[in-house]
Coordinates of C-alpha atoms in Angstrom, one line a residue:
X1 CA 49.8 -32.4 -53.7
X2 CA 49.0 -30.4 -50.5
X3 CA 51.1 -31.3 -47.6
X4 CA 49.7 -33.1 -44.6
X5 CA 49.8 -30.9 -41.5
X6 CA 51.4 -32.3 -38.2
X7 CA 49.2 -34.2 -36.4
X8 CA 48.3 -35.2 -32.7
X9 CA 49.5 -33.2 -29.3
X10 CA 53.2 -31.6 -29.1
X11 CA 54.3 -30.6 -25.6
X12 CA 56.1 -27.5 -26.2
X13 CA 57.0 -26.2 -23.0
X14 CA 57.2 -28.2 -19.3
X15 CA 58.4 -26.8 -16.2
X16 CA 61.3 -28.3 -14.8
X17 CA 61.9 -29.5 -11.1
X18 CA 65.6 -28.4 -11.3
X19 CA 64.3 -24.7 -11.5
X20 CA 62.2 -25.4 -8.6
X21 CA 58.8 -25.6 -10.5
X22 CA 56.3 -28.3 -10.8
X23 CA 53.1 -28.3 -13.3
X24 CA 50.2 -27.3 -11.6
X25 CA 47.9 -27.1 -14.9
X26 CA 48.0 -28.1 -18.4
X27 CA 47.5 -25.4 -21.2
X28 CA 46.5 -27.0 -24.4
X29 CA 46.0 -24.9 -27.9
X30 CA 44.0 -26.1 -30.6
X31 CA 43.8 -24.5 -34.0
X32 CA 40.9 -23.8 -36.5
X33 CA 39.7 -24.8 -40.0
X34 CA 43.0 -25.1 -42.0
X35 CA 44.7 -24.4 -39.3
X36 CA 48.4 -25.7 -38.3
X37 CA 49.5 -26.4 -35.0
X38 CA 52.6 -24.1 -35.2
X39 CA 51.7 -21.7 -37.9
X40 CA 48.2 -20.8 -36.7
X41 CA 49.9 -19.5 -33.5
X42 CA 52.7 -18.0 -35.2
X43 CA 52.9 -13.9 -35.8
X44 CA 54.1 -12.5 -39.1
X45 CA 57.1 -11.4 -37.1
X46 CA 58.0 -15.2 -36.5
X47 CA 56.9 -14.9 -32.9
X48 CA 55.2 -18.3 -31.7
X49 CA 53.7 -17.1 -28.6
X50 CA 52.7 -20.2 -27.0
X51 CA 56.2 -20.9 -26.9
X52 CA 57.9 -17.6 -27.0
X53 CA 55.7 -15.8 -24.5
X54 CA 53.3 -17.7 -22.7
X55 CA 56.2 -19.8 -20.2
X56 CA 57.3 -16.6 -18.8
X57 CA 53.7 -16.0 -18.0
X58 CA 52.7 -19.0 -16.3
X59 CA 55.8 -20.9 -15.8
X60 CA 54.0 -23.7 -13.7
X61 CA 52.0 -24.5 -16.6
X62 CA 53.0 -27.4 -18.9
X63 CA 52.2 -25.8 -22.7
X64 CA 51.2 -27.9 -25.6
X65 CA 49.2 -27.8 -29.1
X66 CA 47.4 -30.0 -30.5
X67 CA 46.8 -30.8 -34.6
X68 CA 44.3 -32.4 -36.8
X69 CA 43.7 -32.4 -40.7
X70 CA 41.2 -29.8 -41.1
X71 CA 42.2 -28.5 -44.2
X72 CA 39.8 -27.1 -46.4
X73 CA 41.2 -28.2 -49.8
X74 CA 43.5 -31.2 -51.2
X75 CA 42.4 -33.4 -48.0
X76 CA 42.0 -37.4 -48.3
X77 CA 40.6 -37.2 -44.9
X78 CA 37.2 -38.2 -44.2
X79 CA 37.4 -37.2 -40.1
X80 CA 34.8 -35.1 -39.0
X81 CA 34.2 -33.1 -36.0
X82 CA 33.9 -36.1 -33.8
X83 CA 36.7 -37.7 -35.3
X84 CA 38.9 -34.8 -34.3
X85 CA 37.5 -34.2 -30.9
X86 CA 38.0 -38.1 -29.9
X87 CA 41.7 -37.7 -30.8
X88 CA 42.0 -34.8 -28.7
X89 CA 40.8 -36.8 -25.7
X90 CA 42.7 -39.9 -26.8
X91 CA 45.9 -37.9 -27.4
X92 CA 45.3 -35.6 -23.9
X93 CA 45.0 -38.9 -21.6
X94 CA 47.8 -40.5 -23.5
X95 CA 50.4 -37.2 -23.4
X96 CA 49.3 -35.2 -20.5
X97 CA 49.0 -38.3 -18.2
X98 CA 46.8 -38.6 -15.0
X99 CA 48.7 -36.1 -13.0
X100 CA 45.3 -34.7 -11.8
X101 CA 46.3 -31.3 -12.7
X102 CA 43.4 -28.8 -14.3
X103 CA 43.5 -28.5 -18.0
X104 CA 42.7 -25.5 -20.0
X105 CA 42.1 -25.1 -23.8
X106 CA 42.8 -22.2 -25.8
X107 CA 41.0 -22.4 -29.1
X108 CA 40.9 -20.7 -32.5
X109 CA 37.9 -20.8 -34.5
X110 CA 36.7 -24.7 -35.7
X111 CA 38.9 -25.3 -32.8
X112 CA 36.4 -24.4 -30.4
X113 CA 34.0 -26.5 -31.7
X114 CA 36.4 -29.6 -31.5
X115 CA 36.7 -28.9 -27.8
X116 CA 33.1 -28.5 -27.1
X117 CA 32.6 -32.0 -28.6
X118 CA 35.3 -33.1 -26.7
X119 CA 33.4 -32.5 -23.9
X120 CA 30.1 -33.5 -24.9
X121 CA 31.7 -37.0 -25.7
X122 CA 33.3 -37.2 -22.4
X123 CA 30.3 -36.2 -20.7
X124 CA 28.5 -39.3 -22.3
X125 CA 31.2 -41.6 -21.9
X126 CA 31.9 -41.0 -18.1
X127 CA 33.2 -44.7 -17.4
X128 CA 36.3 -44.0 -20.0
X129 CA 36.8 -40.3 -19.4
X130 CA 35.6 -39.6 -15.9
X131 CA 39.3 -38.8 -14.6
X132 CA 39.5 -36.1 -17.7
X133 CA 36.4 -34.7 -17.9
X134 CA 37.0 -33.7 -13.9
X135 CA 40.2 -31.9 -15.0
X136 CA 38.8 -29.9 -17.8
X137 CA 38.7 -26.2 -15.7
X138 CA 38.7 -23.5 -18.4
X139 CA 38.1 -22.8 -22.3
X140 CA 39.3 -19.7 -24.0
X141 CA 37.1 -19.3 -26.6
X142 CA 38.9 -16.9 -30.2
X143 CA 36.5 -16.1 -32.7
X144 CA 34.6 -19.7 -32.1
X145 CA 31.5 -19.6 -34.7
X146 CA 29.0 -21.2 -32.0
X147 CA 26.1 -20.3 -33.9
X148 CA 28.1 -20.7 -37.7
X149 CA 29.4 -18.0 -39.8
X150 CA 27.5 -16.3 -42.9
X151 CA 31.0 -16.7 -44.9
X152 CA 30.5 -20.3 -44.5
X153 CA 27.5 -20.2 -46.3
X154 CA 29.3 -18.5 -49.2
X155 CA 32.3 -21.0 -49.1
X156 CA 29.9 -24.1 -49.1
X157 CA 28.6 -23.0 -52.8
X158 CA 32.3 -22.8 -53.8
X159 CA 33.2 -26.1 -52.2
X160 CA 30.5 -27.8 -54.3
X161 CA 31.8 -26.4 -57.5
X162 CA 35.1 -27.2 -56.3
X163 CA 34.6 -31.0 -55.8
X164 CA 32.2 -31.0 -58.8
X165 CA 35.4 -30.2 -61.2
X166 CA 37.4 -32.7 -59.3
X167 CA 35.5 -35.8 -58.6
X168 CA 37.1 -38.4 -60.4
X169 CA 39.9 -36.6 -61.9
X170 CA 41.6 -34.9 -59.3
X171 CA 40.8 -36.9 -56.3
X172 CA 43.5 -39.4 -56.1
X173 CA 45.9 -36.3 -56.4
X174 CA 45.1 -33.6 -54.8
X175 CA 42.0 -34.7 -52.8
X176 CA 38.7 -33.0 -52.5
X177 CA 37.5 -29.6 -50.9
X178 CA 35.9 -30.5 -47.5
X179 CA 32.3 -29.5 -47.9
X180 CA 31.5 -31.5 -44.9
X181 CA 33.2 -29.3 -42.6
X182 CA 32.3 -26.1 -44.0
X183 CA 28.7 -26.9 -44.2
X184 CA 28.5 -27.6 -40.6
X185 CA 29.4 -23.9 -40.0
X186 CA 26.9 -22.2 -42.1
X187 CA 24.8 -19.5 -39.9
X188 CA 22.2 -21.5 -37.4
X189 CA 23.6 -24.8 -38.7
X190 CA 21.4 -27.5 -37.1
X191 CA 24.6 -29.1 -35.9
X192 CA 26.1 -26.3 -34.1
X193 CA 22.6 -25.5 -32.5
X194 CA 22.6 -29.2 -31.0
X195 CA 26.0 -29.4 -30.0
X196 CA 25.4 -25.9 -28.0
X197 CA 22.5 -27.7 -26.3
X198 CA 24.3 -30.4 -25.6
X199 CA 27.8 -28.5 -24.1
X200 CA 25.3 -26.5 -21.9
X201 CA 25.8 -29.4 -19.2
X202 CA 29.4 -30.3 -18.9
X203 CA 29.9 -26.4 -19.2
X204 CA 28.4 -25.6 -16.0
X205 CA 31.3 -26.3 -13.8
X206 CA 33.9 -24.4 -16.3
X207 CA 34.7 -21.4 -16.8
X208 CA 35.0 -19.6 -20.2
X209 CA 36.7 -16.9 -21.8
X210 CA 35.2 -15.8 -25.3
X211 CA 37.0 -13.3 -27.6
X212 CA 35.3 -12.1 -30.8
X213 CA 37.2 -10.2 -33.7
X214 CA 36.1 -6.5 -33.5
X215 CA 38.0 -5.7 -37.1
X216 CA 36.4 -6.9 -40.5
X217 CA 38.5 -9.3 -42.5
X218 CA 40.5 -7.2 -45.0
X219 CA 39.2 -9.3 -47.8
X220 CA 35.3 -9.7 -47.1
X221 CA 34.7 -6.3 -45.4
X222 CA 33.0 -8.0 -42.2
X223 CA 34.0 -10.0 -39.5
X224 CA 34.3 -13.8 -40.3
X225 CA 32.7 -14.7 -36.9
X226 CA 29.9 -12.0 -35.6
X227 CA 30.2 -11.0 -31.9
X228 CA 26.6 -12.8 -31.5
X229 CA 28.0 -16.4 -32.6
X230 CA 31.1 -15.6 -31.0
X231 CA 29.6 -15.7 -27.3
X232 CA 27.7 -18.1 -25.7
X233 CA 25.9 -16.3 -23.2
X234 CA 26.5 -18.5 -20.4
X235 CA 27.0 -17.4 -16.5
X236 CA 30.3 -18.1 -16.1
X237 CA 31.5 -16.7 -19.4
X238 CA 33.8 -13.7 -19.5
X239 CA 34.0 -11.5 -22.7
X240 CA 37.0 -9.9 -24.2
X241 CA 37.1 -7.8 -27.6
X242 CA 39.9 -8.8 -29.7
X243 CA 41.9 -6.0 -31.6
X244 CA 42.0 -7.9 -35.0
X245 CA 40.2 -9.7 -37.7
X246 CA 40.0 -13.7 -37.6
X247 CA 43.0 -14.8 -39.1
X248 CA 45.1 -12.2 -36.4
X249 CA 42.9 -12.7 -33.0
X250 CA 45.3 -16.3 -32.2
X251 CA 48.8 -14.6 -33.4
X252 CA 50.1 -11.8 -31.0
X253 CA 53.9 -10.4 -31.7
X254 CA 55.1 -10.2 -28.3
X255 CA 54.2 -9.8 -24.2
X256 CA 53.3 -6.2 -24.7
X257 CA 50.3 -7.2 -26.8
X258 CA 46.9 -5.8 -25.1
X259 CA 44.9 -8.8 -26.3
X260 CA 47.7 -11.3 -25.3
X261 CA 47.7 -9.4 -22.0
X262 CA 43.9 -10.1 -21.8
X263 CA 44.1 -13.6 -22.3
X264 CA 47.1 -14.1 -19.5
X265 CA 44.9 -11.9 -17.0
X266 CA 42.3 -14.0 -17.0
X267 CA 44.2 -17.0 -17.2
X268 CA 46.1 -16.1 -14.1
X269 CA 42.4 -15.2 -12.7
X270 CA 40.9 -18.4 -13.1
X271 CA 44.3 -20.5 -12.2
X272 CA 43.7 -18.5 -8.7
X273 CA 41.2 -20.9 -8.1
X274 CA 42.6 -24.1 -8.8
X275 CA 44.3 -24.7 -5.7
X276 CA 41.0 -24.0 -3.4
X277 CA 42.8 -21.3 -1.6
X278 CA 39.4 -20.2 -0.2
X279 CA 40.1 -23.3 2.3
X280 CA 43.5 -22.4 3.0
X281 CA 44.1 -20.9 6.5
X282 CA 47.2 -18.7 7.6
X283 CA 50.5 -20.2 6.3
X284 CA 52.2 -20.8 9.6
X285 CA 51.0 -20.2 13.2
X286 CA 53.5 -19.2 16.1
X287 CA 53.7 -21.4 18.8
X288 CA 51.5 -19.4 21.0
X289 CA 49.0 -18.7 18.4
X290 CA 48.6 -22.3 17.8
X291 CA 48.3 -23.0 21.5
X292 CA 45.5 -20.1 21.4
X293 CA 43.5 -21.4 18.4
X294 CA 43.6 -25.1 20.4
X295 CA 42.4 -23.1 23.2
X296 CA 38.9 -21.8 21.5
X297 CA 38.9 -24.6 19.2
X298 CA 35.8 -27.2 19.5
X299 CA 35.4 -29.5 16.4
X300 CA 37.0 -29.3 12.7
X301 CA 33.6 -29.4 10.7
X302 CA 34.4 -29.8 7.5
X303 CA 31.6 -29.1 4.9
X304 CA 33.5 -30.6 2.2
X305 CA 32.8 -34.1 3.3
X306 CA 29.1 -33.4 2.1
X307 CA 29.8 -32.3 -1.3
X308 CA 28.5 -35.6 -2.9
X309 CA 25.5 -34.1 -5.3
X310 CA 23.7 -36.5 -7.5
X311 CA 25.5 -34.8 -10.5
X312 CA 27.8 -32.1 -11.8
X313 CA 24.6 -29.7 -12.3
X314 CA 23.3 -30.3 -9.1
X315 CA 21.7 -27.3 -7.1
X316 CA 22.8 -24.5 -10.0
X317 CA 19.4 -24.1 -10.3
X318 CA 19.0 -22.4 -6.6
X319 CA 21.2 -19.6 -7.6
X320 CA 18.4 -18.7 -10.1
X321 CA 16.0 -18.8 -7.5
X322 CA 14.4 -15.3 -6.3
X323 CA 14.6 -16.2 -2.4
X324 CA 18.2 -16.5 -3.2
X325 CA 18.8 -13.6 -4.9
X326 CA 16.8 -11.7 -2.2
X327 CA 18.9 -13.0 0.4
X328 CA 22.3 -12.6 -1.2
X329 CA 22.0 -9.1 -2.9
X330 CA 18.4 -7.8 -1.3
X331 CA 17.0 -6.6 2.1
X332 CA 16.7 -10.2 3.7
X333 CA 19.0 -11.3 6.2
X334 CA 17.8 -14.7 6.8
X335 CA 17.6 -17.8 4.0
X336 CA 15.9 -20.9 6.0
X337 CA 16.1 -24.1 3.9
X338 CA 13.7 -26.7 5.2
X339 CA 13.1 -30.1 3.9
X340 CA 12.2 -33.6 5.2
X341 CA 15.0 -36.1 5.6
X342 CA 17.3 -36.9 2.5
X343 CA 16.0 -33.9 0.4
X344 CA 20.1 -32.8 0.4
X345 CA 19.7 -29.8 2.9
X346 CA 23.3 -30.4 3.8
X347 CA 24.5 -30.8 0.3
X348 CA 22.6 -27.7 -0.9
X349 CA 24.6 -25.4 1.9
X350 CA 27.7 -27.4 1.0
X351 CA 27.3 -26.4 -2.4
X352 CA 26.3 -22.6 -1.7
X353 CA 29.5 -22.4 0.6
X354 CA 31.5 -23.7 -2.3
X355 CA 29.9 -21.0 -4.6
X356 CA 30.1 -18.2 -2.1
X357 CA 34.1 -18.5 -1.2
X358 CA 34.8 -18.8 -5.0
X359 CA 33.0 -15.4 -5.1
X360 CA 34.4 -14.0 -2.3
X361 CA 38.1 -14.9 -4.0
X362 CA 37.0 -13.5 -7.3
X363 CA 36.1 -10.3 -5.7
X364 CA 39.3 -9.9 -4.0
X365 CA 41.1 -10.6 -7.2
X366 CA 39.3 -8.1 -9.0
X367 CA 38.9 -5.4 -6.6
X368 CA 41.2 -5.9 -3.6
X369 CA 39.8 -6.5 -0.4
X370 CA 36.5 -9.2 -0.7
X371 CA 33.2 -7.7 0.5
X372 CA 32.2 -10.7 1.7
X373 CA 33.5 -13.4 4.5
X374 CA 31.9 -16.8 4.5
X375 CA 31.7 -19.3 7.8
X376 CA 30.3 -22.3 8.2
X377 CA 29.1 -25.0 10.5
X378 CA 27.7 -28.2 9.4
X379 CA 26.3 -29.7 12.4
X380 CA 24.9 -33.2 11.4
X381 CA 28.1 -34.0 10.0
X382 CA 29.7 -34.7 13.6
X383 CA 27.5 -37.8 14.6
X384 CA 24.4 -38.5 16.7
X385 CA 25.3 -36.6 19.7
X386 CA 23.9 -33.1 19.5
X387 CA 26.2 -30.3 19.9
X388 CA 26.0 -27.2 21.9
X389 CA 25.8 -23.6 20.7
X390 CA 29.2 -22.7 22.2
X391 CA 30.6 -25.6 19.8
X392 CA 29.1 -23.6 17.2
X393 CA 30.3 -20.3 18.0
X394 CA 33.9 -21.4 19.0
X395 CA 34.0 -23.1 15.4
X396 CA 33.1 -20.0 13.7
X397 CA 35.5 -18.3 15.7
X398 CA 38.6 -20.6 15.1
X399 CA 37.7 -20.1 11.2
X400 CA 37.5 -16.6 11.6
X401 CA 41.1 -16.5 13.2
X402 CA 42.6 -18.6 10.9
X403 CA 41.5 -16.6 8.0
X404 CA 42.3 -12.9 9.2
X405 CA 45.2 -12.2 11.5
X406 CA 43.7 -9.5 12.5
X407 CA 40.8 -11.4 14.2
X408 CA 43.6 -13.7 15.5
X409 CA 45.5 -10.9 17.1
X410 CA 42.3 -9.3 18.6
X411 CA 40.9 -12.7 20.1
X412 CA 44.6 -13.6 21.4
X413 CA 44.5 -10.8 24.0
X414 CA 40.9 -11.8 25.4
X415 CA 42.3 -15.4 25.7
X416 CA 45.5 -14.7 26.9
X417 CA 44.9 -15.8 30.4
X418 CA 42.9 -18.9 29.7
X419 CA 45.7 -21.6 28.7
X420 CA 43.4 -24.5 28.8
X421 CA 39.9 -25.6 27.2
X422 CA 37.1 -25.3 29.5
X423 CA 33.3 -25.1 29.2
X424 CA 32.6 -21.5 28.4
X425 CA 29.0 -20.5 29.1
X426 CA 27.0 -19.1 26.0
X427 CA 26.7 -16.0 27.2
X428 CA 30.5 -15.3 28.0
X429 CA 31.4 -17.0 24.3
X430 CA 28.7 -14.8 22.8
X431 CA 30.8 -11.6 24.0
X432 CA 33.8 -13.0 22.7
X433 CA 32.0 -14.0 19.2
X434 CA 30.6 -10.2 18.7
X435 CA 34.3 -9.1 19.4
X436 CA 35.6 -11.1 16.2
X437 CA 32.5 -10.0 14.2
X438 CA 33.8 -6.4 14.7
X439 CA 37.4 -7.6 14.1
X440 CA 36.5 -8.8 10.6
X441 CA 37.3 -6.5 7.7
X442 CA 34.5 -7.7 5.5
X443 CA 31.7 -5.6 4.8
X444 CA 29.2 -8.5 4.8
X445 CA 29.5 -11.6 6.8
X446 CA 27.6 -14.9 5.9
X447 CA 27.1 -17.2 8.6
X448 CA 26.1 -20.9 7.5
X449 CA 24.5 -23.2 9.8
X450 CA 23.5 -26.4 8.5
X451 CA 20.9 -29.0 10.5
X452 CA 19.9 -27.0 13.6
X453 CA 17.9 -29.9 14.7
X454 CA 21.3 -31.3 15.5
X455 CA 21.7 -28.5 18.0
X456 CA 20.9 -29.2 22.0
X457 CA 17.1 -28.0 22.3
X458 CA 17.8 -25.1 24.9
X459 CA 21.1 -23.7 23.6
X460 CA 19.6 -23.8 20.2
X461 CA 16.8 -21.3 20.6
X462 CA 19.1 -18.7 22.6
X463 CA 21.7 -18.9 19.6
X464 CA 18.9 -18.6 17.0
X465 CA 17.3 -15.8 18.7
X466 CA 20.8 -13.9 19.4
X467 CA 22.0 -14.3 15.7
X468 CA 18.7 -13.2 14.6
X469 CA 18.9 -10.1 16.7
X470 CA 21.9 -8.9 15.6
X471 CA 21.5 -9.6 11.9
X472 CA 18.1 -7.7 11.6
X473 CA 19.6 -5.0 14.1
X474 CA 19.8 -1.5 11.9
X475 CA 21.6 -0.3 15.2
X476 CA 24.1 -2.8 15.2
X477 CA 24.6 -2.7 11.3
X478 CA 25.1 1.3 11.4
X479 CA 27.5 0.8 14.5
X480 CA 29.8 -1.5 13.0
X481 CA 29.4 -0.5 9.5
X482 CA 28.5 -4.3 8.6
X483 CA 26.0 -6.8 7.6
X484 CA 25.2 -9.9 9.0
X485 CA 23.3 -12.7 7.1
X486 CA 22.3 -16.2 7.8
X487 CA 21.7 -19.3 6.0
X488 CA 20.6 -22.0 8.0
X489 CA 18.8 -25.6 7.3
X490 CA 16.5 -27.7 9.6
X491 CA 13.4 -29.9 9.0
X492 CA 10.0 -28.3 8.4
X493 CA 8.9 -28.1 12.1
X494 CA 12.0 -26.3 13.2
X495 CA 11.5 -24.0 11.2
X496 CA 7.8 -23.2 11.8
X497 CA 8.6 -22.8 15.7
X498 CA 11.1 -20.2 14.9
X499 CA 8.9 -18.4 12.6
X500 CA 6.5 -18.0 14.7
X501 CA 8.1 -17.2 17.9
X502 CA 10.4 -14.5 16.6
X503 CA 9.6 -11.4 14.4
X504 CA 10.9 -12.8 11.4
X505 CA 8.9 -10.2 9.1
X506 CA 10.3 -9.4 5.7
X507 CA 13.8 -9.9 6.9
X508 CA 13.4 -13.5 6.5
X509 CA 12.8 -15.9 3.4
X510 CA 12.5 -19.5 3.2
X511 CA 13.1 -21.7 0.5
X512 CA 10.9 -25.5 1.1
X513 CA 12.6 -28.1 -0.3
X514 CA 9.5 -30.4 0.9
X515 CA 7.6 -28.2 -1.9
X516 CA 10.0 -30.0 -4.2
X517 CA 10.9 -27.2 -6.3
X518 CA 10.9 -27.5 -10.3
X519 CA 14.8 -27.1 -9.9
X520 CA 15.0 -30.2 -7.8
X521 CA 12.8 -32.3 -9.6
X522 CA 14.9 -31.7 -12.7
X523 CA 17.9 -32.6 -10.9
X524 CA 16.6 -36.3 -9.9
X525 CA 15.3 -36.5 -13.8
X526 CA 18.5 -35.7 -15.0
X527 CA 20.4 -38.1 -12.7
X528 CA 18.3 -40.8 -13.6
X529 CA 18.3 -40.1 -17.3
X530 CA 22.3 -40.1 -17.0
X531 CA 22.7 -43.1 -15.1
X532 CA 20.1 -45.3 -17.4
X533 CA 22.4 -43.9 -20.7
X534 CA 25.4 -45.5 -19.0
X535 CA 23.3 -48.8 -18.6
X536 CA 22.5 -48.6 -22.5
X537 CA 25.6 -47.5 -23.6
X538 CA 27.2 -50.4 -21.7
X539 CA 24.8 -53.1 -23.5
X540 CA 23.3 -53.4 -19.7
X541 CA 19.6 -52.2 -20.1
X542 CA 17.3 -51.7 -23.2
X543 CA 15.8 -48.6 -23.9
X544 CA 12.3 -49.5 -23.3
X545 CA 13.4 -51.0 -20.1
X546 CA 15.2 -47.5 -19.2
X547 CA 11.9 -45.4 -19.9
X548 CA 10.4 -47.8 -17.6
X549 CA 12.3 -47.4 -14.8
X550 CA 12.8 -43.7 -15.3
X551 CA 9.2 -42.8 -15.1
X552 CA 8.6 -45.1 -12.0
X553 CA 11.7 -44.0 -10.0
X554 CA 10.7 -40.2 -11.0
X555 CA 7.3 -41.1 -9.7
X556 CA 8.6 -42.5 -6.3
X557 CA 11.5 -40.2 -5.4
X558 CA 9.1 -37.6 -3.9
X559 CA 11.9 -35.2 -3.9
X560 CA 14.4 -37.4 -1.7
X561 CA 18.1 -36.8 -2.9
X562 CA 19.3 -39.6 -0.9
X563 CA 16.9 -42.3 -1.6
X564 CA 17.2 -41.6 -5.9
X565 CA 21.0 -41.9 -5.0
X566 CA 20.9 -45.3 -2.9
X567 CA 18.1 -46.8 -5.7
X568 CA 20.2 -45.7 -8.4
X569 CA 23.3 -47.4 -6.7
X570 CA 21.3 -50.4 -6.1
X571 CA 20.1 -50.5 -9.9
X572 CA 23.6 -50.0 -11.1
X573 CA 24.6 -53.2 -9.1
X574 CA 21.7 -55.3 -10.3
X575 CA 21.6 -57.3 -13.4
X576 CA 19.0 -57.5 -16.4
X577 CA 18.8 -60.8 -17.8
X578 CA 15.1 -61.1 -18.9
X579 CA 12.0 -59.0 -19.0
X580 CA 10.6 -60.7 -15.9
X581 CA 13.8 -59.6 -14.1
X582 CA 13.9 -56.1 -14.9
X583 CA 9.9 -56.1 -14.1
X584 CA 10.7 -57.6 -10.8
X585 CA 13.3 -54.9 -9.7
X586 CA 10.8 -52.4 -10.5
X587 CA 8.0 -53.5 -8.6
X588 CA 10.6 -54.1 -5.4
X589 CA 12.2 -50.5 -5.4
X590 CA 11.5 -49.5 -1.8
X591 CA 8.9 -47.1 -1.1
X592 CA 10.7 -44.8 1.2
X593 CA 14.1 -44.1 2.7
X594 CA 13.7 -46.1 5.6
X595 CA 13.0 -48.9 3.3
X596 CA 16.2 -48.5 1.6
X597 CA 18.0 -48.6 5.0
X598 CA 16.6 -51.6 5.9
X599 CA 17.5 -53.2 2.9
X600 CA 21.3 -52.1 3.1
X601 CA 21.5 -53.4 6.6
X602 CA 19.8 -56.6 5.6
X603 CA 22.3 -57.0 3.0
X604 CA 25.1 -56.1 4.9
X605 CA 23.9 -59.1 7.5

């Protein structure tokens, strides 16, 4: 009788506090079809690299291996991919705990399919798996057949014959061949295509390393999983060629193995993002440096307070917009985002700030000095009182000084005689600001200014004129060998005033949210669908009521990010005891953002 392999999650290595180490991430290995939680990762020289090698390279990571009954022959198991995925989710939640640490999966073959299914389930059942889903940060796929394998077509026929001969005779003793598992891995399998489509949603915030086998299997004279099948083609996918066939690409003899080195390099590269290092200022400041920074500081304006998208896919469509590409990599120096109240201008710029800072760190990891420096000010986050242009410039200078000691030292000499805060004039602060720009090492400087309407009127226009003149001046760019790019947001009226008063020409480009781009419509529609899916799963809303609600809310939203969020919150807090109750709630939905505010104020009273 075929021996049942060990199953569940087993911790192989855990950083010890007495060694000055604490777990900063969890790495979980998931084997493939017919695999074993230990043997699948063991080289023929008996090197079990998950335990013998990996802890030396990532000592701050807890390392585990997950096993499940994926035997092809002689198995009594009737569990399928979904059951394996749920076992993985529950074992991870139980054994890894609620530490909040990022989770990385390393998957071989079918293991990658199991992990994809696990993420799809976690995304669909957020009420149960929300905390776990947030921690999934990276997946390493090693020979995963995302589009199936032609070898499975052949194996499926063998399985049919094997089961036909065994049925009623060998099953009680030996078990059957798992035809169902093989069938699901056939080329262009409908199940795999459906899974890959569903996986695209939670995968947008996950980094993917996809390794494909570049050698034929010795028994088959071709790769078991083709290159096309092993790659997903997602934006955040890194591709590596593995120097082996399907059975050896997950077994490494030692730390010097080049494939092992590629995987470890990418693991470390991605883990550099986990602690949000792009937000970390200089580790320490001397007393005089701290006094100087306090001298020029205005307010601590943090864009992260605005990162409240409707769902985790929000705003990724912007990165594919021609206007973004023209601004970020083209000749345009100004990206002006306009939109009415509640359309998400601030959250969009917060998203771009986060994205650009991640890209900056990625550049520094790949090639040394980062080519882009990103600084941001979110004016509206400070309250109803209008801020001044000098506040904006001083906030930008503090960010520059805290992230670049060269800028700090350069500006310190200027302010060394000024030991107290004072109301500097715009002209004097601007002069110092230009010096700070020159001291920044990066060749491209991006300045993000949100809610220009919140700036005091007179200084706002002067600030815009100066920044625009600086960014569009070819003479300045050549003189300092730097490029200055601006991304700003405002209501449509403010944009129109500046566009007509300044010679913007071909150097500026606009993204008009008030025109309700297709991407914004999709963001809103997806959020509505997700909310109602959760209500239906919980048995609180019937499918026909959900469809009715969806169409009404999508039509009434008129592109308002905030209106949609508030209305969905109200619906989630309601009860649906009868069809009449559902229709009354639908008919009484607030028409405008102001109506939503009034309703909330009345409830507060």
